[in-house]
Each structure stands twice: as structure tokens, then as C-alpha cells.
Coordinates of C-alpha atoms and ligand atoms in Angstrom, one line a residue:
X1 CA 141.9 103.7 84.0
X2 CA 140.7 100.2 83.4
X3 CA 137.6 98.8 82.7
X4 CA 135.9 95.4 84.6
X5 CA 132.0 94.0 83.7
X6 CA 129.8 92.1 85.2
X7 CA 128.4 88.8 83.7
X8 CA 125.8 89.6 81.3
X9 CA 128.2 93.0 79.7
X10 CA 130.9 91.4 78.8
X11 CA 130.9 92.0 75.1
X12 CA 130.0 95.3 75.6
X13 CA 132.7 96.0 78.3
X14 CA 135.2 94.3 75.8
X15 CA 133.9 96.9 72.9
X16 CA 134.0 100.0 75.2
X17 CA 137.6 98.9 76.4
X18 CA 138.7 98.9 72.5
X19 CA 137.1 102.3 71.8
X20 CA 138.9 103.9 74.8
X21 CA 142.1 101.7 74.2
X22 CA 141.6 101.2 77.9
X23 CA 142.1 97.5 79.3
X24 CA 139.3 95.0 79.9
X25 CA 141.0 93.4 83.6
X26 CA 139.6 89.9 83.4
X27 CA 137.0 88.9 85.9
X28 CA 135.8 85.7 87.4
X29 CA 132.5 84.7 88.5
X30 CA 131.1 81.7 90.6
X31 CA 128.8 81.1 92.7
X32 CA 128.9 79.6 96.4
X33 CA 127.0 76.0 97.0
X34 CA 124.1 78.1 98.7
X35 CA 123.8 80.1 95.6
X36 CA 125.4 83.6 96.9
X37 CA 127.9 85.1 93.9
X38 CA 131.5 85.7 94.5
X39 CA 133.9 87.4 92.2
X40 CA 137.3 88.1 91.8
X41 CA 138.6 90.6 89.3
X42 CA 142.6 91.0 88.3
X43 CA 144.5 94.3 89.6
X44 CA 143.1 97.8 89.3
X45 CA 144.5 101.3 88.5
X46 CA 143.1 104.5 91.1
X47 CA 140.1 104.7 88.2
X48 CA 138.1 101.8 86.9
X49 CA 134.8 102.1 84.8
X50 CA 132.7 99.7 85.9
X51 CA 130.2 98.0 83.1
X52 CA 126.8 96.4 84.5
X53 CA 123.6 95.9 82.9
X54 CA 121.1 94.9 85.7
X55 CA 118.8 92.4 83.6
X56 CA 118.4 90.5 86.7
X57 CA 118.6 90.2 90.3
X58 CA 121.8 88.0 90.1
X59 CA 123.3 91.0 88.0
X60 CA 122.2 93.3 90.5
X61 CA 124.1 91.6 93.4
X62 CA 126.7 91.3 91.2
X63 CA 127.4 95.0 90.0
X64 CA 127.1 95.8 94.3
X65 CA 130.3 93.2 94.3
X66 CA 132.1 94.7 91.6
X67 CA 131.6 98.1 93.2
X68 CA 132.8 96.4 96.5
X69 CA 136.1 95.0 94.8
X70 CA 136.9 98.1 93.1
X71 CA 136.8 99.9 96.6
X72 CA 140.2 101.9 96.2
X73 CA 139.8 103.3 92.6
X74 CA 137.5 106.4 91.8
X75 CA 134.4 104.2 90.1
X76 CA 132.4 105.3 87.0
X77 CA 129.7 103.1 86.7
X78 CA 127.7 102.6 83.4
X79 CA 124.5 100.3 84.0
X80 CA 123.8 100.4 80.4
X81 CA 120.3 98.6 80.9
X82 CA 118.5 99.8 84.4
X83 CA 116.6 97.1 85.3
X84 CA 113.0 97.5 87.4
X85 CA 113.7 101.3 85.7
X86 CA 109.8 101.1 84.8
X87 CA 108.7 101.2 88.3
X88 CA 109.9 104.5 88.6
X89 CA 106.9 106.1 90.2
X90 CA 104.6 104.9 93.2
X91 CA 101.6 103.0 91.9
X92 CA 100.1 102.3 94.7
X93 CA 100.3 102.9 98.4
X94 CA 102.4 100.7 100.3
X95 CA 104.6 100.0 97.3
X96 CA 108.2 100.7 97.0
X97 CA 109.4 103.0 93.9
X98 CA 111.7 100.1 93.0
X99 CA 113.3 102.6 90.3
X100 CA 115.1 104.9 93.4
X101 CA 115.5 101.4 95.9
X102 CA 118.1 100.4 93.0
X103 CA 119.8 103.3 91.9
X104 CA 120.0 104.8 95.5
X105 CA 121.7 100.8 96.2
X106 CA 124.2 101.3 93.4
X107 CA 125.1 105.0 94.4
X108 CA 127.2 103.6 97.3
X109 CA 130.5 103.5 96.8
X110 CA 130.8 105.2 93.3
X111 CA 132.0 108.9 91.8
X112 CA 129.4 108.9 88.6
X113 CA 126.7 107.0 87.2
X114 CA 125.8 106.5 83.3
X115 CA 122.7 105.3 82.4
X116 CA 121.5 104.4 78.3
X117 CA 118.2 105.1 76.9
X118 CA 116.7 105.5 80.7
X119 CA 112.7 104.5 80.5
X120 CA 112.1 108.3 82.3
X121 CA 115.0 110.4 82.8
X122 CA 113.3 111.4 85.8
X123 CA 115.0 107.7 87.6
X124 CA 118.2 110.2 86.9
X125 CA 117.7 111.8 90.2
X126 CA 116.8 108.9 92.5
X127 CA 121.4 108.0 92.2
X128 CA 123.4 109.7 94.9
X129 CA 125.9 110.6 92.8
X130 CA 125.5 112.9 89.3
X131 CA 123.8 110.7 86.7
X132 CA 123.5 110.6 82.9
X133 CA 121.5 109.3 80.0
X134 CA 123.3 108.4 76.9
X135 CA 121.1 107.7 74.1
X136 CA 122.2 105.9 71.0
X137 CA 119.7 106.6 68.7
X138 CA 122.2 107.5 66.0
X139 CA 123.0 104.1 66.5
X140 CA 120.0 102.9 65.8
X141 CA 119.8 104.9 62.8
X142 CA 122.9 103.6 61.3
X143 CA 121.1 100.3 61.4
X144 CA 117.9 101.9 59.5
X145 CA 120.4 102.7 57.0
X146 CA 122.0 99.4 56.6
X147 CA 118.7 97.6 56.0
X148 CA 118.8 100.0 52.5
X149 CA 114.4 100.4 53.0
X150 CA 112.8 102.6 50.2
X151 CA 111.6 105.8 52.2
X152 CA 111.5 103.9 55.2
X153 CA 108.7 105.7 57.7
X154 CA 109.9 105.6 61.5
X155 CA 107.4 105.6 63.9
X156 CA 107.4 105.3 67.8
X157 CA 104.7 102.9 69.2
X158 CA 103.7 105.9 71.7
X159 CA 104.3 109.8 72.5
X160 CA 106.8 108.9 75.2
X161 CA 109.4 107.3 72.3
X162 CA 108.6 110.3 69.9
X163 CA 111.7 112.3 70.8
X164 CA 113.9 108.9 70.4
X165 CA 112.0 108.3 67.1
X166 CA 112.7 111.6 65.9
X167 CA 116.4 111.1 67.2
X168 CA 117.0 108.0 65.0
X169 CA 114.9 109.2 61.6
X170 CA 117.4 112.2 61.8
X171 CA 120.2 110.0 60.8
X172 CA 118.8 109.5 57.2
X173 CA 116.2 112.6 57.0
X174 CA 113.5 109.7 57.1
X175 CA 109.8 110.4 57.8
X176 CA 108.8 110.4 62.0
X177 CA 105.9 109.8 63.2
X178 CA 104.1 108.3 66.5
X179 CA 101.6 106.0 66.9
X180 CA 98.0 107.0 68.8
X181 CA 95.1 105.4 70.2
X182 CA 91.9 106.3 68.8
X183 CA 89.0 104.9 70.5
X184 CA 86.3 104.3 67.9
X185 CA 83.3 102.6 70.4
X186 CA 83.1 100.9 73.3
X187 CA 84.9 97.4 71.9
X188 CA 87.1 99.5 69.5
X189 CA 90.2 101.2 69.2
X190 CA 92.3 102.3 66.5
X191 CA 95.9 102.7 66.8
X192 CA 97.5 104.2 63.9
X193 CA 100.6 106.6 62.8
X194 CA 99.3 110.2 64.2
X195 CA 99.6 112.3 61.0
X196 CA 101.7 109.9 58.3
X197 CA 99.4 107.3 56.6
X198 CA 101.7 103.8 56.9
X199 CA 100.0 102.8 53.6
X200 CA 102.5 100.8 51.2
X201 CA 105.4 102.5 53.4
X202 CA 108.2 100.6 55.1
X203 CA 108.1 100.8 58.6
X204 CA 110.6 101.0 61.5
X205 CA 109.3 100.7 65.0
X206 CA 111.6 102.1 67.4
X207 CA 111.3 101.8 71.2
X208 CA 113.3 101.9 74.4
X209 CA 112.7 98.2 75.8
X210 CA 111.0 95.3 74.0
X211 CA 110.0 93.5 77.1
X212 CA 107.3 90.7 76.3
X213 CA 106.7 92.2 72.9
X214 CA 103.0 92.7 73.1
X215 CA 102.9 96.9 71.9
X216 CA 105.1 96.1 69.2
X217 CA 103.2 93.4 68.1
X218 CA 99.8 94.7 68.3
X219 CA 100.9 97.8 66.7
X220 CA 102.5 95.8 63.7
X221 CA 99.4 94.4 63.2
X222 CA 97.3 97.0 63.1
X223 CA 100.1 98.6 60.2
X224 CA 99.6 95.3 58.1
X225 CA 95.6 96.0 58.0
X226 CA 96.5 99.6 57.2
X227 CA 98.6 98.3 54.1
X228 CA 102.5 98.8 55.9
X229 CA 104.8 97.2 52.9
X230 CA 107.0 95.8 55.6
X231 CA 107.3 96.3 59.1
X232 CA 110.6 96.0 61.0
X233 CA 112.0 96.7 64.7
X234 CA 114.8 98.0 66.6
X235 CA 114.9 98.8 69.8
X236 CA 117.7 99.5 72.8
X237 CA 117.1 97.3 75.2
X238 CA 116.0 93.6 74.0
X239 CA 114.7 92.1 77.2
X240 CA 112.7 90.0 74.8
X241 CA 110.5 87.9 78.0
X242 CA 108.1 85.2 77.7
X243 CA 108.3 84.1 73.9
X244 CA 108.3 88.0 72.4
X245 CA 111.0 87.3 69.5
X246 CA 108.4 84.5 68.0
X247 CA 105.5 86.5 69.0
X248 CA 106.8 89.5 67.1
X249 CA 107.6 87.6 64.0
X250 CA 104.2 85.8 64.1
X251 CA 102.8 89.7 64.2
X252 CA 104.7 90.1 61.0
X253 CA 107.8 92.0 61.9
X254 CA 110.3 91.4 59.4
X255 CA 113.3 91.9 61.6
X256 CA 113.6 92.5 65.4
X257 CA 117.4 94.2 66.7
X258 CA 118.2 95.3 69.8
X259 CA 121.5 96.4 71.2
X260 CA 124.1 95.3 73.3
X261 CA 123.3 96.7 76.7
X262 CA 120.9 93.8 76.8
X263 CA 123.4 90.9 75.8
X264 CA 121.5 88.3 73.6
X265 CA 121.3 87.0 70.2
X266 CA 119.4 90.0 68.7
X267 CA 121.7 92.4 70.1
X268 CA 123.3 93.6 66.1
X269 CA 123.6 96.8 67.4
X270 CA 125.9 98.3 70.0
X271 CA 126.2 101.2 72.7
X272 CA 129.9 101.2 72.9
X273 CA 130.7 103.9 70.9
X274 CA 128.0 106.6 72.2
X275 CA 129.3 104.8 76.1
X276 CA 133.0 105.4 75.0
X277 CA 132.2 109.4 73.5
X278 CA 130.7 110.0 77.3
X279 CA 133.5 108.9 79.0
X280 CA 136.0 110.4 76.6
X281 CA 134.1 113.9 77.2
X282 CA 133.8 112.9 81.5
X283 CA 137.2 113.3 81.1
X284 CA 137.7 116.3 79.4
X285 CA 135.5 118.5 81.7
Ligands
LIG301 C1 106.6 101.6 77.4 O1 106.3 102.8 77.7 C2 107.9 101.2 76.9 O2 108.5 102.3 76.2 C3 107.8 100.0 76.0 O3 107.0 100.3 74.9 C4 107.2 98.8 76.8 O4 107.9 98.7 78.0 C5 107.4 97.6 76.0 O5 106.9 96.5 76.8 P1 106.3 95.2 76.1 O6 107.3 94.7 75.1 O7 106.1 94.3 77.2 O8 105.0 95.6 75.4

């Protein structure tokens, strides 16, 4: 086997290749003066692992090209961040579920699809091919535990991230709880920790995506006027859009990490190992 990456996963390609003590066959990208994307990667085995976050479009037509070159190996691919993976559902008529027009596009041409810490695992049966979610909330909690917090309170900003939640406070027996909207009036809501009061705790919001930060952010402000001791974040994927990191630390979030299958400078946490454990097991089946 050996492994190639797209662009924007090239750290994370390079981790995975180290974990597996498979090689990393160097790749080059360029584009054409009208802007379309060429790329050439080194030689192949019959098997190559694929490694392609789609955080853009450009990544998108990218990973399609890197399936392309690969054409004569058996291809696992591993898109550990699914971009348009929120519009997984129609909305409204005349719309396209964008979720199924991208994983039905990357199904061509591949054996197996892995996906990490999918929005809805439901997106899982839009690929062509058999599909997986690898989640790395133990990850996650092994950063909890680094930050050494006194009885640190984990809490999911909604019901949806509960089970995650629950997943990373299981590393270090923490408290788990989920946020909920209360509507007090007409004007008024409440959003607070379902059944553990936040009150002089410190508090670790956990979430899939962190896209322009605006539910952390309200939600780590309505934990400061409940009396949180300190708020921090972690999430998988740190899309981080439109100003988010500085709106979050303006909210009062202490610290914001996210993990490598979104490459960018918050990314202290990485989905190499939990990627490398699936692939190890793929191949003991
Ligand atoms: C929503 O269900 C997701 O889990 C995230 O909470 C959401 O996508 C985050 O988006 P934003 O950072 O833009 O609020």
C-alpha cells in the first residue's frame, strides 16, 4: 500500500503514513493559466489510501484527480472532513441534497470510503461504495486531559453532539451534559446545561464543526452569566469562517482546538491515529 493526499491533508496524510509505516508518494499540484488543477503523483503499489479533506471546491476537484491518477490500485479513500456534509437533507423543493451530489461524485472509481466525525451518519449511505465514520473523540479527550482543568464539565452545545460529548468525557470520567434552549417569553430564551448547573465549573464545549463560530459563542456567553469559571473549546473539524477564532475569544473562550482533518493553525489535535486503527482493522477483516 501507499498512501498520496490532496493539498489541504498533507500533514495528516504524512501522520497516517507514520502510524501505518506505509509511504507518503509525494505529490505535486499546480494549476493551469485558466485556473483548472493538474496533479502528478510519484509511482503506486495495486493499493493506495487516498487522504482528502474536501474544505473547498478546489479540494473537491482535486480528490476526483487523485482518484483519477490512482486508476490501477484498489483505492481507500478517507475524506476526513466532508465538506457541504450539512446539506444532507432537501430543504426545499428544487434544491439539490448537496450531501449525496458529492459523496455519490467521489464513489466513482473507489473500493471504500472513510469518513471522520460525519455531521449525520445518515450522508453514510448517499457513497456508492461501503462507508464509515471514524470518530476521534478519545482524541479529543486526551486533549481535555492535557489542559489539567479541576472537574472539568463537558457539555455539547446541542442534543445532536450529546453522544460525541459523552464519547470524549468518557476518557477522564468527567461530568456530560448538553446544552438546551429554554424559551422564557416572546424576546427570551435561555440556553443552559440541561441537568448540570455550569456554576464555578470549568467548561469544555465539544462539537463536530466550528464553522463561523456563532453557537459556540453565544453559548459561552450565556455560561459566563451563569458563573462558568472558564470556558474552553474543542472541536473536530475547525472550519473557523468569517472571523470565528476572534469572535470566539471575544465570547470568552479561553482556548479554541480543532483537529487535523481541517488543516489550520488551531488544528493541536490529530485524527491519524483513530484513521490509522481503521485501516489497520479494514485489513484484517
Ligand atoms: C450543528 O448542528 C453543528 O453541529 C455545529 O454546531 C454547527 O454547524 C456550527 O456552526 P457555527 O460555528 O456556524 O455556529
Amino acid at each position: 500500500m501507499k498512501i498520496i493526499s490532496t493539498e489541504r491533508s498533507q500533514v495528516l496524510a504524512a501522520r497516517i503514513s507514520e502510524k501505518l509505516g506505509v509511504p507518503l508518494v509525494e505529490t505535486k499540484f499546480a494549476r493551469f493559466p485558466d485556473g483548472e488543477m493538474h496533479l502528478r503523483c510519484g509511482e503506486l503499489d495495486d493499493e493506495t489510501l487516498i487522504v482528502s479533506s474536501v474544505v473547498n471546491n478546489d479540494m473537491l476537484v482535486q480528490t476526483l484527480l487523485a482518484i483519477d491518477a490512482a486508476d490501477r490500485s484498489r483505492k481507500t479513500l478517507v475524506v476526513p472532513y466532508l465538506g457541504y456534509s450539512r446539506q444532507d437533507r432537501l430543504f426545499a423543493p428544487g434544491e439539490p441534497i448537496s450531501a449525496r451530489a458529492v459523496a455519490r461524485a467521489l464513489s466513482n472509481g473507489i473500493e471504500r470510503a472513510l469518513v471522520v466525525n460525519i455531521h449525520d451518519p445518515g450522508v453514510l449511505d448517499y457513497f456508492g461504495v461501503p462507508a464509515d465514520d471514524i470518530t476521534i473523540a478519545p482524541a479529543i479527550g486526551g486533549y481535555v486531559g492535557d489542559l489539567r482543568l479541576k472537574d472539568p464539565l463537558i457539555l455539547a452545545p446541542d442534543e445532536g453532539a450529546a453522544g460525541f460529548a459523552a464519547g470524549v468525557a468518557a476518557v477522564g470520567g468527567w461530568d456530560c451534559d448538553h446544552l438546551e434552549k429554554t424559551r422564557l417569553s416572546g424576546e427570551d430564551v435561555r440556553i443552559a446545561p440541561k441537568t448540570i448547573d455550569a456554576g464555578g465549573r470549568e467548561v469544555v464545549i465539544v462539537d463536530d464543526i466550528i464553522s463561523t463560530g456563532g453557537t459556540l459563542a453565544t453559548a459561552a456567553c450565556m455560561l459566563r452569566e451563569q458563573g462558568a469559571a472558564s470556558i474552553h473549546a474543542a472541536c473536530v473539524h475547525g472550519v473557523l469562517a468569517s472571523g470565528a477564532y476572534t469572535r470566539l475569544r471575544a465570547a470568552g473562550i479561553s482556548s479554541v482546538v480543532s483537529s487535523d482533518t481541517y488543516e489550520n493553525a488551531s488544528s493541536f489535535i490529530s485524527a491519524a491515529n483513530a484513521i490509522a486503527t481503521a485501516i489497520r482493522d479494514d485489513a484484517h477483516r
